[in-house]
Coordinates of C-alpha atoms in Angstrom, one line a residue:
M570 CA 53.6 59.2 -49.9
S571 CA 57.0 59.3 -51.1
L572 CA 59.7 56.9 -51.2
E573 CA 61.8 58.6 -48.7
Q574 CA 59.0 59.0 -46.4
V575 CA 58.3 55.1 -46.7
F576 CA 61.8 54.3 -45.8
T577 CA 61.9 56.9 -42.9
L578 CA 58.5 55.2 -41.2
F579 CA 59.7 51.4 -42.0
G580 CA 63.2 52.7 -40.5
G581 CA 61.4 54.2 -37.5
L582 CA 59.5 51.2 -37.1
G583 CA 62.5 49.0 -36.9
L584 CA 64.0 51.3 -34.1
F585 CA 61.0 51.1 -32.5
I586 CA 60.6 47.1 -32.6
Y587 CA 64.5 47.0 -31.9
G588 CA 64.5 49.2 -28.9
M589 CA 61.5 47.5 -27.4
K590 CA 63.3 44.0 -28.2
L591 CA 66.5 45.3 -26.3
M592 CA 64.6 46.8 -23.2
G593 CA 62.8 43.3 -22.9
E594 CA 65.9 41.2 -23.1
G595 CA 67.8 43.4 -20.9
L596 CA 65.2 43.1 -18.3
E597 CA 64.7 39.5 -18.6
K598 CA 68.7 38.8 -18.4
A599 CA 68.8 40.9 -15.3
A600 CA 65.9 38.8 -14.0
G601 CA 67.6 35.3 -15.1
N602 CA 65.5 32.3 -15.1
R603 CA 63.3 33.9 -12.5
L604 CA 60.6 34.8 -14.8
K605 CA 60.2 31.3 -15.8
N606 CA 60.2 30.0 -12.5
I607 CA 57.8 32.7 -11.2
L608 CA 55.4 31.4 -14.1
E609 CA 55.6 27.9 -13.0
L610 CA 55.1 28.3 -9.4
L611 CA 52.8 31.5 -8.8
T612 CA 50.2 30.3 -11.4
R613 CA 47.9 27.6 -9.2
N614 CA 45.4 30.8 -8.7
R615 CA 43.7 31.9 -11.7
V616 CA 43.7 35.5 -10.3
L617 CA 47.4 35.5 -9.2
G618 CA 48.0 34.0 -12.6
V619 CA 46.6 37.0 -14.2
I620 CA 49.0 39.3 -12.0
V621 CA 51.9 37.3 -12.9
G622 CA 51.2 37.6 -16.8
A623 CA 50.8 41.2 -16.6
L624 CA 54.2 41.7 -14.6
V625 CA 56.3 39.2 -16.6
T626 CA 54.9 40.5 -20.0
A627 CA 55.4 44.4 -18.7
I628 CA 59.3 43.4 -18.2
I629 CA 59.8 41.7 -21.3
Q630 CA 57.5 44.4 -23.3
S631 CA 55.9 41.3 -25.1
S632 CA 52.7 39.6 -24.8
S633 CA 53.5 37.3 -27.4
A634 CA 56.8 36.4 -25.8
T635 CA 54.8 35.5 -22.6
T636 CA 52.1 33.7 -24.5
V637 CA 54.8 31.7 -26.4
M638 CA 56.7 31.0 -22.7
V639 CA 53.2 29.6 -21.7
V640 CA 52.7 27.6 -24.6
G641 CA 56.1 25.9 -24.1
L642 CA 55.3 25.4 -20.3
V643 CA 52.1 23.5 -21.2
N644 CA 53.5 21.7 -24.0
A645 CA 56.1 20.3 -21.3
G646 CA 53.4 19.5 -18.7
I647 CA 54.6 22.0 -16.4
M648 CA 51.5 24.3 -16.6
D649 CA 47.7 23.1 -17.5
L650 CA 45.2 25.0 -19.5
Y651 CA 43.5 26.2 -16.5
Q652 CA 46.7 27.7 -15.1
A653 CA 47.4 29.1 -18.5
V654 CA 44.1 31.1 -19.0
G655 CA 45.1 33.6 -16.3
V656 CA 48.3 33.9 -17.3
I657 CA 47.4 34.6 -20.9
M658 CA 44.8 37.4 -20.0
G659 CA 47.2 38.8 -17.4
A660 CA 50.0 39.1 -20.6
N661 CA 47.4 41.1 -22.6
I662 CA 46.9 43.7 -19.8
G663 CA 50.9 43.8 -19.5
T664 CA 51.4 44.5 -23.1
T665 CA 49.7 47.9 -22.7
M666 CA 52.1 49.1 -20.5
T667 CA 54.4 49.9 -24.0
A668 CA 51.4 52.4 -25.0
Q669 CA 51.1 53.9 -21.8
L670 CA 54.9 54.4 -21.8
I671 CA 55.0 56.1 -25.4
A672 CA 52.0 58.4 -24.4
F673 CA 54.4 60.3 -21.8
K674 CA 56.0 61.5 -25.0
L675 CA 59.6 61.3 -23.6
T676 CA 61.1 62.0 -27.2
K677 CA 63.5 64.5 -26.0
L678 CA 65.2 61.8 -23.7
A679 CA 65.7 59.4 -26.9
L680 CA 69.2 60.5 -27.9
P681 CA 70.5 61.0 -24.4
A682 CA 69.1 57.6 -23.5
I683 CA 71.1 56.3 -26.5
G684 CA 74.3 57.6 -25.3
I685 CA 74.2 56.6 -21.8
G686 CA 72.9 53.0 -22.6
T687 CA 75.7 52.4 -25.3
A688 CA 78.2 53.8 -22.6
L689 CA 76.9 51.6 -20.1
N690 CA 76.5 48.5 -22.5
L691 CA 80.1 48.8 -24.0
F692 CA 82.1 49.9 -20.7
G693 CA 80.1 48.4 -17.7
K694 CA 82.2 46.7 -15.1
N695 CA 79.8 43.9 -14.5
K696 CA 76.7 42.3 -16.2
S697 CA 74.3 44.5 -14.2
Q698 CA 75.5 47.5 -15.6
K699 CA 75.8 46.1 -19.1
F700 CA 71.9 44.7 -18.4
L701 CA 71.1 48.3 -17.4
G702 CA 73.0 49.6 -20.3
Q703 CA 70.7 47.6 -22.6
V704 CA 67.7 48.7 -21.2
I705 CA 68.3 52.4 -21.3
L706 CA 69.7 51.9 -24.9
G707 CA 66.3 50.3 -25.6
F708 CA 64.3 52.7 -24.2
G709 CA 66.1 55.5 -26.1
L710 CA 65.5 53.5 -29.3
L711 CA 61.8 53.3 -28.9
F712 CA 61.4 56.6 -28.5
Y713 CA 63.6 57.6 -31.3
G714 CA 61.9 55.1 -33.6
M715 CA 58.7 56.6 -32.4
Q716 CA 59.8 60.2 -33.1
T717 CA 61.2 59.2 -36.7
M718 CA 57.7 57.5 -37.6
E719 CA 55.9 61.0 -36.5
V720 CA 58.4 62.6 -38.9
A721 CA 57.4 60.2 -41.7
L722 CA 53.7 60.4 -41.2
K723 CA 53.4 64.2 -40.4
P724 CA 53.0 65.1 -44.3
L725 CA 50.1 62.6 -44.6
A726 CA 48.0 64.8 -42.1
K727 CA 47.8 67.2 -45.1
S728 CA 47.0 64.6 -47.7
K729 CA 43.0 64.6 -48.2
S730 CA 43.1 61.1 -49.7
F731 CA 44.9 59.5 -46.9
V732 CA 42.9 61.2 -44.2
D733 CA 39.6 60.0 -46.2
F734 CA 41.1 56.6 -46.4
M735 CA 41.6 56.1 -42.9
A736 CA 38.0 57.7 -42.0
Q737 CA 36.7 54.6 -43.9
F738 CA 37.6 52.7 -40.7
G739 CA 35.7 55.1 -38.5
K740 CA 32.7 54.7 -40.6
T741 CA 33.0 50.8 -41.3
P742 CA 34.7 49.5 -37.8
I743 CA 34.9 46.0 -39.0
L744 CA 37.1 46.9 -41.9
G745 CA 39.4 48.7 -39.0
V746 CA 39.5 45.4 -37.1
I747 CA 40.5 43.2 -40.1
A748 CA 43.3 46.0 -40.9
G749 CA 44.6 45.9 -37.4
A750 CA 44.4 42.5 -37.1
L751 CA 46.3 41.8 -40.8
T752 CA 49.0 44.5 -40.0
T753 CA 49.8 43.0 -36.3
G754 CA 49.8 39.4 -37.9
I755 CA 52.5 40.5 -40.3
I756 CA 54.5 42.7 -37.9
Q757 CA 53.8 40.1 -34.9
S758 CA 53.9 42.9 -32.4
S759 CA 50.7 44.7 -31.2
S760 CA 52.7 47.1 -29.3
A761 CA 54.5 48.2 -32.7
T762 CA 51.0 48.6 -34.6
I763 CA 49.4 50.2 -31.5
G764 CA 52.7 52.7 -31.7
I765 CA 51.8 53.6 -35.2
L766 CA 48.4 54.3 -34.4
Q767 CA 49.8 56.6 -31.7
A768 CA 52.1 58.1 -34.0
L769 CA 49.0 58.6 -36.4
A770 CA 47.1 60.2 -33.6
S771 CA 49.7 62.6 -32.8
Q772 CA 49.5 64.1 -36.4
G773 CA 45.7 64.3 -36.3
I774 CA 45.1 61.9 -38.6
V775 CA 43.5 59.1 -36.3
N776 CA 40.7 60.1 -33.7
I777 CA 39.2 57.5 -31.3
S778 CA 36.4 56.4 -33.5
I779 CA 38.9 55.5 -36.2
G780 CA 41.5 54.1 -33.5
L781 CA 39.4 51.8 -31.7
P782 CA 38.6 49.1 -33.9
I783 CA 41.9 49.0 -35.5
L784 CA 43.2 48.5 -31.7
F785 CA 40.7 45.7 -31.4
G786 CA 42.1 44.0 -34.4
D787 CA 45.5 44.7 -33.2
N788 CA 44.9 42.4 -30.3
I789 CA 43.6 39.6 -32.4
G790 CA 46.5 39.8 -34.7
T791 CA 49.3 39.5 -31.8
C792 CA 47.9 35.8 -31.5
V793 CA 49.6 34.8 -34.7
T794 CA 53.1 34.6 -32.7
A795 CA 51.4 32.0 -30.2
L796 CA 49.6 30.1 -33.0
L797 CA 52.9 29.6 -35.0
A798 CA 54.9 28.6 -31.9
S799 CA 52.3 25.8 -31.1
I800 CA 52.9 24.0 -34.6
G801 CA 54.4 20.7 -33.7
T802 CA 53.5 20.9 -29.9
N803 CA 50.8 18.7 -28.2
I804 CA 47.3 19.2 -28.5
T805 CA 47.1 20.9 -25.0
A806 CA 49.7 23.4 -25.9
K807 CA 47.8 24.1 -29.2
R808 CA 44.6 24.6 -27.1
A809 CA 46.6 27.4 -25.2
A810 CA 47.5 29.2 -28.2
L811 CA 44.0 29.1 -29.1
I812 CA 42.6 30.4 -25.9
H813 CA 44.7 33.4 -26.4
L814 CA 43.0 34.0 -29.9
F815 CA 39.6 33.3 -28.6
F816 CA 39.9 35.5 -25.8
N817 CA 40.9 38.4 -27.9
I818 CA 37.7 37.3 -30.5
I819 CA 35.4 37.1 -27.7
G820 CA 36.6 40.6 -26.3
T821 CA 36.2 42.4 -29.7
I822 CA 32.7 41.2 -30.2
I823 CA 31.8 42.4 -26.6
F824 CA 33.4 45.8 -27.3
M825 CA 32.1 46.4 -30.8
S826 CA 28.6 45.7 -29.6
I827 CA 29.2 48.7 -27.0
L828 CA 31.4 50.7 -29.4
P829 CA 29.7 54.4 -28.8
L830 CA 29.6 53.8 -25.0
Y831 CA 33.0 52.6 -24.8
K832 CA 34.1 55.3 -27.0
T833 CA 32.6 57.7 -24.4
I834 CA 34.4 56.2 -21.7
V835 CA 37.7 56.5 -23.3
L836 CA 37.2 60.1 -24.1
M837 CA 36.4 60.8 -20.5
T838 CA 40.1 59.5 -19.5
S839 CA 41.9 62.2 -21.4
S840 CA 41.9 65.0 -24.1
D841 CA 45.3 63.9 -25.6
P842 CA 44.6 61.5 -28.6
V843 CA 47.9 59.4 -28.0
R844 CA 46.8 58.9 -24.4
Q845 CA 43.2 58.3 -25.4
I846 CA 44.7 55.2 -27.6
A847 CA 47.0 54.0 -24.8
N848 CA 44.1 54.2 -22.2
A849 CA 41.5 52.2 -24.6
H850 CA 44.3 49.7 -24.9
T851 CA 44.6 49.1 -21.5
L852 CA 41.1 49.3 -20.6
F853 CA 39.9 47.0 -23.2
N854 CA 42.4 44.3 -22.0
T855 CA 41.5 44.8 -18.4
I856 CA 37.9 44.8 -18.7
N857 CA 38.0 41.9 -21.2
T858 CA 39.8 40.1 -18.4
I859 CA 37.3 41.0 -15.8
I860 CA 34.4 40.0 -17.8
Q861 CA 36.0 36.7 -19.1
L862 CA 38.2 35.5 -16.2
P863 CA 35.1 34.0 -14.2
F864 CA 34.1 32.0 -17.0
S865 CA 37.5 31.0 -17.8
V866 CA 36.3 27.1 -17.3
Y867 CA 34.2 27.5 -20.2
L868 CA 36.7 29.2 -22.5
V869 CA 39.0 25.9 -21.7
K870 CA 35.7 23.9 -22.8
L871 CA 35.4 25.8 -25.9
V872 CA 39.2 25.3 -27.1
T873 CA 38.5 21.6 -26.4
F874 CA 35.6 21.3 -28.5
V875 CA 37.3 23.1 -31.1
L876 CA 40.3 20.7 -30.8
P877 CA 39.2 17.5 -29.6
G878 CA 41.5 14.6 -28.6
K879 CA 43.1 13.3 -25.6
P880 CA 46.2 14.9 -24.4
D881 CA 49.2 13.3 -24.8
I882 CA 51.3 14.6 -22.1
V883 CA 54.0 12.9 -20.1
E884 CA 53.4 13.7 -16.3
H885 CA 56.4 16.1 -15.1
G886 CA 57.8 16.4 -12.1
V887 CA 58.4 13.8 -9.2
K888 CA 55.1 11.8 -8.1
Y889 CA 56.2 9.9 -5.2
I890 CA 58.7 11.6 -3.4
D891 CA 58.2 14.8 -1.2
D892 CA 60.8 16.5 1.1
R893 CA 58.1 16.3 4.0
L894 CA 58.8 12.6 3.8
L895 CA 62.5 12.9 4.8
E896 CA 61.5 12.9 8.5
T897 CA 60.6 9.0 8.0
P898 CA 63.3 7.4 6.0
S899 CA 61.6 4.0 5.9
I900 CA 58.6 5.6 3.9
A901 CA 61.0 7.7 2.0
F902 CA 63.2 5.0 0.9
S903 CA 59.6 3.0 0.0
Q904 CA 58.9 6.0 -2.1
V905 CA 62.2 6.6 -3.9
R906 CA 61.9 2.8 -5.2
K907 CA 58.8 3.9 -6.9
E908 CA 60.3 7.1 -8.4
I909 CA 63.2 5.1 -9.9
T910 CA 61.1 2.6 -11.1
R911 CA 58.7 5.2 -12.7
M912 CA 61.9 6.7 -14.2
G913 CA 62.9 3.4 -15.3
T914 CA 59.6 2.7 -17.0
L915 CA 59.8 5.8 -18.9
A916 CA 63.4 4.7 -20.4
M917 CA 62.1 1.5 -21.2
E918 CA 59.2 2.7 -22.9
N919 CA 61.5 5.0 -24.8
V920 CA 63.7 1.9 -25.8
A921 CA 60.8 0.1 -27.3
D922 CA 59.3 3.2 -29.1
T923 CA 62.9 4.0 -30.7
I924 CA 63.2 0.3 -32.1
K925 CA 60.0 1.0 -33.7
L926 CA 61.5 4.0 -35.5
F927 CA 63.7 1.9 -37.5
I928 CA 60.8 0.2 -39.1
N929 CA 58.4 3.0 -39.3
Y930 CA 59.9 6.3 -38.9
S931 CA 57.7 9.2 -37.4
E932 CA 58.4 12.8 -36.3
K933 CA 55.5 12.3 -33.9
E934 CA 57.2 9.6 -32.2
V935 CA 60.4 11.2 -32.0
K936 CA 58.8 14.1 -30.3
K937 CA 57.3 11.6 -27.7
V938 CA 60.8 10.2 -27.0
I939 CA 62.3 13.7 -26.6
E940 CA 59.5 15.0 -24.1
K941 CA 60.0 11.5 -22.0
E942 CA 63.7 12.1 -21.9
T943 CA 63.2 15.5 -20.4
V944 CA 61.0 13.8 -17.7
I945 CA 63.7 11.3 -17.1
N946 CA 66.5 13.9 -16.9
E947 CA 64.3 15.8 -14.3
L948 CA 63.3 13.0 -12.3
A949 CA 67.0 11.9 -11.9
R950 CA 68.1 15.4 -10.8
E951 CA 65.3 15.3 -8.1
T952 CA 65.6 12.0 -6.8
T953 CA 69.3 12.5 -6.6
R954 CA 68.8 15.8 -4.6
F955 CA 66.3 14.0 -2.2
L956 CA 68.5 11.3 -1.5
A957 CA 71.3 13.9 -0.8
M958 CA 69.1 15.5 1.8
L959 CA 67.9 11.8 3.1
S960 CA 71.6 11.1 3.7
Q961 CA 72.0 13.7 6.0
K962 CA 69.6 12.3 8.4
P963 CA 70.2 9.9 11.1
L964 CA 70.3 6.6 9.3
S965 CA 71.7 3.0 10.0
S966 CA 74.6 1.6 8.4
E967 CA 72.3 -0.4 6.0
E968 CA 70.4 2.5 5.1
S969 CA 73.5 4.5 4.4
R970 CA 74.7 1.8 1.8
L971 CA 71.3 1.8 0.4
I972 CA 71.3 5.5 -0.3
A973 CA 74.5 4.8 -2.4
D974 CA 72.4 1.8 -4.0
M975 CA 69.8 4.1 -5.2
I976 CA 72.0 6.8 -6.7
N977 CA 73.5 4.2 -8.5
A978 CA 70.1 3.0 -9.6
V979 CA 69.3 6.6 -10.5
N980 CA 72.5 7.0 -12.9
D981 CA 71.7 3.6 -14.3
M982 CA 68.0 4.5 -15.2
E983 CA 69.1 7.9 -16.6
R984 CA 72.0 6.1 -18.8
V985 CA 69.3 3.8 -20.2
G986 CA 67.4 7.0 -21.2
D987 CA 70.6 8.4 -23.0
H988 CA 70.8 4.9 -24.9
A989 CA 67.5 5.0 -26.0
E990 CA 68.1 8.9 -27.2
N991 CA 71.3 7.5 -28.7
L992 CA 68.9 5.0 -30.5
M993 CA 66.5 7.8 -31.7
E994 CA 69.3 9.4 -33.2
L995 CA 70.7 6.5 -35.2
A996 CA 67.1 6.0 -36.5
E997 CA 66.9 9.7 -37.5
F998 CA 70.3 9.3 -39.3
K999 CA 69.1 6.2 -41.0
N1000 CA 65.8 7.9 -42.0
E1001 CA 67.6 11.0 -43.2
N1002 CA 70.1 9.3 -45.5
H1003 CA 67.5 6.6 -46.5
L1004 CA 69.8 3.7 -45.6
P1005 CA 68.1 0.3 -46.2
F1006 CA 68.0 -2.5 -43.7
T1007 CA 67.5 -6.2 -44.7
D1008 CA 64.6 -7.8 -43.2
T1009 CA 66.9 -10.2 -41.5
A1010 CA 68.7 -7.3 -39.8
L1011 CA 65.4 -5.9 -38.5
K1012 CA 64.5 -9.4 -37.4
E1013 CA 67.5 -9.4 -35.2
L1014 CA 67.0 -6.0 -33.7
N1015 CA 63.3 -6.8 -33.0
E1016 CA 64.5 -10.2 -31.2
M1017 CA 67.3 -8.6 -29.2
S1018 CA 65.8 -5.6 -28.2
G1019 CA 62.5 -7.8 -27.0
V1020 CA 64.8 -9.7 -24.9
V1021 CA 66.5 -6.3 -23.5
I1022 CA 63.0 -4.8 -22.7
D1023 CA 62.1 -7.9 -20.9
S1024 CA 65.3 -7.9 -18.8
L1025 CA 64.8 -4.2 -18.1
K1026 CA 61.1 -4.8 -17.2
N1027 CA 62.2 -7.8 -14.9
A1028 CA 64.9 -5.7 -13.1
L1029 CA 62.4 -2.9 -12.4
N1030 CA 59.9 -5.1 -10.8
A1031 CA 62.7 -6.9 -9.0
F1032 CA 64.0 -3.4 -7.8
L1033 CA 60.7 -2.3 -6.8
N1034 CA 59.3 -5.4 -5.1
N1035 CA 62.8 -6.5 -3.8
D1036 CA 62.2 -9.9 -5.5
I1037 CA 65.4 -12.0 -5.2
K1038 CA 64.1 -14.7 -7.7
L1039 CA 63.3 -12.0 -10.3
A1040 CA 66.6 -10.5 -9.7
N1041 CA 68.2 -13.7 -10.5
K1042 CA 66.3 -14.2 -13.7
V1043 CA 67.8 -11.1 -14.9
V1044 CA 71.5 -12.3 -14.3
I1045 CA 70.7 -15.3 -16.4
E1046 CA 69.3 -13.0 -19.0
E1047 CA 72.5 -10.7 -19.1
D1048 CA 74.3 -13.5 -20.1
N1049 CA 71.7 -14.5 -23.2
I1050 CA 72.2 -10.8 -24.2
D1051 CA 75.7 -11.0 -24.1
E1052 CA 75.8 -13.9 -26.5
M1053 CA 73.1 -12.4 -28.8
D1054 CA 75.3 -9.3 -29.0
K1055 CA 78.1 -11.6 -30.4
L1056 CA 75.9 -13.8 -32.5
L1057 CA 74.3 -10.8 -34.2
R1058 CA 78.0 -9.1 -34.6
E1059 CA 79.1 -12.5 -36.3
N1060 CA 75.8 -12.8 -38.6
H1061 CA 76.5 -9.0 -39.7
I1062 CA 80.2 -9.6 -40.8
K1063 CA 78.9 -12.7 -42.9
R1064 CA 76.3 -10.4 -44.4
L1065 CA 78.7 -8.1 -45.1
N1066 CA 80.9 -10.1 -46.7
E1067 CA 78.4 -11.7 -48.8
G1068 CA 77.6 -8.1 -50.0
A1069 CA 74.0 -8.5 -48.7
C1070 CA 74.3 -5.5 -46.4
N1071 CA 75.2 -1.9 -47.3
P1072 CA 78.2 -0.8 -45.4
S1073 CA 76.9 2.3 -44.0
S1074 CA 73.9 0.8 -42.9
G1075 CA 76.0 -1.9 -41.2
V1076 CA 77.5 0.8 -39.1
I1077 CA 74.1 1.8 -37.7
F1078 CA 73.2 -1.9 -37.0
L1079 CA 76.3 -2.4 -34.7
D1080 CA 75.6 1.0 -33.0
V1081 CA 72.3 -0.1 -32.3
I1082 CA 73.0 -3.6 -30.8
S1083 CA 76.0 -2.2 -29.0
N1084 CA 73.3 0.5 -27.5
L1085 CA 71.0 -2.4 -26.6
E1086 CA 74.1 -4.5 -24.8
R1087 CA 74.6 -1.6 -22.7
I1088 CA 71.0 -1.2 -21.6
G1089 CA 71.1 -5.0 -20.6
D1090 CA 73.9 -4.0 -18.6
H1091 CA 72.4 -1.2 -16.6
A1092 CA 69.3 -3.7 -16.1
F1093 CA 71.8 -6.3 -14.4
N1094 CA 73.1 -3.5 -12.3
L1095 CA 69.4 -2.6 -11.2
A1096 CA 69.1 -6.3 -10.2
S1097 CA 72.8 -6.4 -8.9
Y1098 CA 71.3 -3.8 -6.2
I1099 CA 69.1 -6.6 -4.7
L1100 CA 71.6 -9.6 -4.9
K1101 CA 74.4 -7.4 -3.6
F1102 CA 75.2 -9.7 -0.7
D1103 CA 75.0 -12.9 -2.8
K1104 CA 78.1 -14.6 -2.7
N1105 CA 78.0 -15.2 -6.6
Y1106 CA 77.5 -11.3 -7.2
K1107 CA 79.6 -9.7 -9.8
R1108 CA 79.1 -6.3 -11.0
P1109 CA 80.5 -5.3 -14.7
Q1110 CA 82.0 -1.8 -15.3
V1111 CA 79.5 -0.1 -17.5
W1112 CA 80.7 3.4 -19.2

């Protein structure tokens, strides 16, 4: 194979992959966030999950992209492993649509599609037209890339050495599986490697006996993308990526054991070698899903056995409020208190965890803080929405005032979460720049954070249980926190003057105690909603 042919082959492959990517992105943009929402909402049933996974993948033209999306949803706690199984299996079916499209041999439409797609993309009057242009352009590039690969591979049909080399995969199928897995693992697109296989078939270089083992390997190799995406995620997300791998490995073992029978079935579907490859790809994933879906519970148990450990996931979504409670405001208010307390507890845990980062920095702990902050923001949005809907119901004047207090309480707890995030970023900066903290400074931070966390804990309990005595205690603690803030600043200036403190570390130290003092203010605010009608009530302005 000459250097020119190699460049032509890789250029065609590049056009093919880029065209597929453009098609997928165009369709995904046209759908907006609906694809992700569909995955979140319609996967409670495993069979429905398969259908959703297949449809989403057929749209975005990549089982890897769908599986990576699933890994992300599992990592966020939005989807569990049992829901993920169906979507992953469906994604494998959906990705075969590219091969079926190629088998229609629409290469004559490639250049017109590129021209029309480019014109729409550049001169479209609105986003819909531009997205349509991107899809058509991607379609044209995909087929032009396929045509280019066929041109590059055509001379190989006359090369006895290359034909004999490919024949080895038919004689020793396991070599074909390994070759397919490695190639797809490198390219990270089973559609692309199946496309190459179809291009070889179109030139008579590959028949179904040679193609089947390579095709099975392609399905294993495509799991690399999801496995890479699972690096740094929680254990449940890693298990989701592993399910994708095990699903294809088990399927390959099953089909390799009945290879002659499967070959006969595929040959019955078409006389066209290119269509045979496409049909074999679709049948493999469809039949594999039908076989394994009833046993998906055991597939989950298998990956749990291989990756043991307790999932460390923060429960996403509201836990105590439900729109059906809007008709009974008294119960709704009680449930909102619980949801706000839950939100505040997560924020309080983040404050405690971020202070620990100043003593013992850990990337794992940082990820936990970020995950909890995501949940806090979700709860803030949902609880505020619920309160807004509740405010439209027939309420007493006291209940209407309570709505305002609760919305303020949500904002306060969200701000506590934001301050915890600030503390995390300060800890990251300290770690990245190797800034030293004296034992005295660390001791002072521990003492102040302990007082602040106790105050926040008391405020949450007072808010939940309408405890006036505990709320009064928080008011007293607020004065102590303010005094501690002043004292620590004075101590810091003294250390700075004595040369015992690194100036850069000092800036971080002051920012930390400033954030802690403001968290104390928000704890005071929360308690003040209980003491609102006390004559001694005075609420500070917190920004």
